[in-house]
Amino acid sequence: MIRIAVDVMGGDIGPEVTLAGSALALKRYPGMSLIFYGLAEKVEPVLRKYPILASCMFRATETATEMDEKPTQALRSGRGKSSMWHAIESVKNGEADVCVSAGNTGALMAKSYFCLRMLAEAERPGIAGIWPTIRGDSIVLDIGATIGADANQLVDFAIMGAGMFRALYHVRRPTVGLLNVGREAVKGLEEIKKAAHILRDMTFEGLEYRGFVEGNDIGKGAVDVVVTEGFVGNIALKTAEGTVRQAAKILRDAMSDSILSRLGYLLSSGAFRRFRQKIDPRRVNGGMLLGLNGVVIKSHGGTDAEGFSSALRIGYEMVQGGLLEKISADLRHFHEK
Amino acid sequence: MIRIAVDVMGGDIGPEVTLAGSALALKRYPGMSLIFYGLAEKVEPVLRKYPILASCMFRATETATEMDEKPTQALRSGRGKSSMWHAIESVKNGEADVCVSAGNTGALMAKSYFCLRMLAEAERPGIAGIWPTIRGDSIVLDIGATIGADANQLVDFAIMGAGMFRALYHVRRPTVGLLNVGREAVKGLEEIKKAAHILRDMTFEGLEYRGFVEGNDIGKGAVDVVVTEGFVGNIALKTAEGTVRQAAKILRDAMSDSILSRLGYLLSSGAFRRFRQKIDPRRVNGGMLLGLNGVVIKSHGGTDAEGFSSALRIGYEMVQGGLLEKISADLRHFHEK
């Protein structure tokens, strides 16, 4: 049984989405057990709508973290009180194996960092995102935990990202690339070039370093793990999301232009459904906080029930794949040399 | 008459594409006159295929810049000799109003910088790209002229980008945003926050500063001009290009999945054509080198004739819109205060 602590209050909508998503996930993954944290008056009425959730534990909390609270403020006001804090703390206490929240990213990062602390071998946390590509899913990190990263931190991201890829996709030796503005070794920022040297020279069975990759290589699935610092990663991710939405909007408009194209659309509706599923960001909704002494998943704040259930599934698979053990063993192995 | 100097040798293919594109452009814009630079033995046979180009001037050059030459090497070997150098020099000499090349970006940047020098008021060059959005085209800069930028350089990019937008789209006061990882004033890098202060406090009729924008705002067309430094801009641009290609590939695969969807595709083929046109990167193919004492356009190396003709059109419109005068007046106005 894998035990997931759910911050029911997180997200733009809150309990209506997180509990609906929990019900979906529980139906699909009977090996999952859920513990809910949230405000009693908000959670209980929604909880009653889902008979499948009746057997889950619910723990009432005093407060909930607002979506626009600043990290320091959220830490001050929520410590020991908020649903987000309690969900994280249950991982620390060993009551849960993983915490999932669709709440405010900065607050989740700050609280997780403060409550769980870092793995002994990791210097800085990172958030890893799952990126759908033509070849399958890739992992991109850091997508916004912190801004800037030096060469050693980039190398840690490479190791942690590869560990996550192995845990999720059961690949023995994931390929890793450093995001840069060109493939040639002369290009890019100093820290990226230094990280490239370290990665090229290291002998480590857990990943295969493939060199620099560019922005357009991500969607191609050129490597399994794309490493960058948080500012660039965040902008790349959001730019891609914006581009997918833009392409879908333009396609929709073009399709409703004439009667003929509307008819064509009806006939191809199965194909369009498959298209949407493949580029649907909800399918891989789940940023992973890496480097912490515990597994914490960040779901998109604006996700729906389907998306939230994906985040729960990712948490489930991450624990099942032994993510934390893999990452800490790998970092230890690497830093001991 | 607007006189365009064409580096015929530039691009992955060379004369076959650049001359075919020139023929297309000349047919569409009779107000254009072209001067070709390139190796006689490569250019002349192709030139003979296009009667419309018979009246254009052709100047044979000694060398051509390779697509993979390093900027310093290209400058050393090509100075006074290559087709790229001569095309740029003709702008300096006043023989041409604008130079267009699909050659190696680093070499074009280095030669233009060396030959044309900077505008007195500009500190650093930038490359501006035209980005198709849901609302129309936006301009994004810097997309890779240099790496890193301080606050004053970001402000210069804002002024130059707004000048370019006015020259191309005849909008009196384009909106400008600074690319960042969040919209709140507390987020992001120090230099971006400083630039935000300067832009917020400035009184300048040539642009309207709208604050921070995120990656997903670019495709929405949230602002007319998106300002960032070259590393982030280059990665955002290439990530978006990769995402468009990925979405198109997934859609194509989905459409050929069944007989029904293939039939639907036939019926909607007009809609698909409109979709492709709208997201077609060739339509807005033309990076603009800004900050130099002359107008230089960089076309994609891998473009086709249609794309190269777009780059020529952009050069034409840029000169017609009085780009250089606008930008130098604006920078002077701003820096005098």
mmCIF file of N, CA, C and O in Angstrom, chain A residues 20 55 120 136 245 251 288 298:
data_model
loop_
_atom_site.group_PDB
_atom_site.id
_atom_site.type_symbol
_atom_site.label_atom_id
_atom_site.label_comp_id
_atom_site.label_asym_id
_atom_site.label_seq_id
_atom_site.Cartn_x
_atom_site.Cartn_y
_atom_site.Cartn_z
ATOM 1 N N ALA A 20 -12.440 15.091 -6.405
ATOM 2 C CA ALA A 20 -12.889 14.388 -7.611
ATOM 3 C C ALA A 20 -11.700 13.637 -8.231
ATOM 4 O O ALA A 20 -11.834 12.480 -8.656
ATOM 5 N N SER A 55 -13.640 5.446 2.891
ATOM 6 C CA SER A 55 -12.681 4.717 3.737
ATOM 7 C C SER A 55 -11.383 5.507 3.956
ATOM 8 O O SER A 55 -10.522 5.086 4.725
ATOM 9 N N ALA A 120 21.055 14.746 2.569
ATOM 10 C CA ALA A 120 22.397 15.113 3.015
ATOM 11 C C ALA A 120 23.301 15.493 1.848
ATOM 12 O O ALA A 120 24.127 16.387 1.949
ATOM 13 N N GLY A 136 8.113 10.172 -26.569
ATOM 14 C CA GLY A 136 7.644 9.709 -25.267
ATOM 15 C C GLY A 136 7.896 10.826 -24.283
ATOM 16 O O GLY A 136 8.175 11.954 -24.694
ATOM 17 N N ARG A 245 -1.280 25.804 -26.567
ATOM 18 C CA ARG A 245 -2.604 26.414 -26.484
ATOM 19 C C ARG A 245 -2.890 27.251 -27.734
ATOM 20 O O ARG A 245 -3.995 27.235 -28.263
ATOM 21 N N LEU A 251 -6.081 26.008 -34.670
ATOM 22 C CA LEU A 251 -6.672 24.852 -35.343
ATOM 23 C C LEU A 251 -8.196 24.861 -35.182
ATOM 24 O O LEU A 251 -8.934 24.643 -36.137
ATOM 25 N N MET A 288 7.864 17.560 -9.710
ATOM 26 C CA MET A 288 8.396 16.780 -8.612
ATOM 27 C C MET A 288 9.442 17.618 -7.901
ATOM 28 O O MET A 288 10.367 18.117 -8.543
ATOM 29 N N LYS A 298 4.034 18.552 -6.894
ATOM 30 C CA LYS A 298 3.270 19.773 -7.114
ATOM 31 C C LYS A 298 2.399 19.588 -8.341
ATOM 32 O O LYS A 298 2.907 19.376 -9.449
#
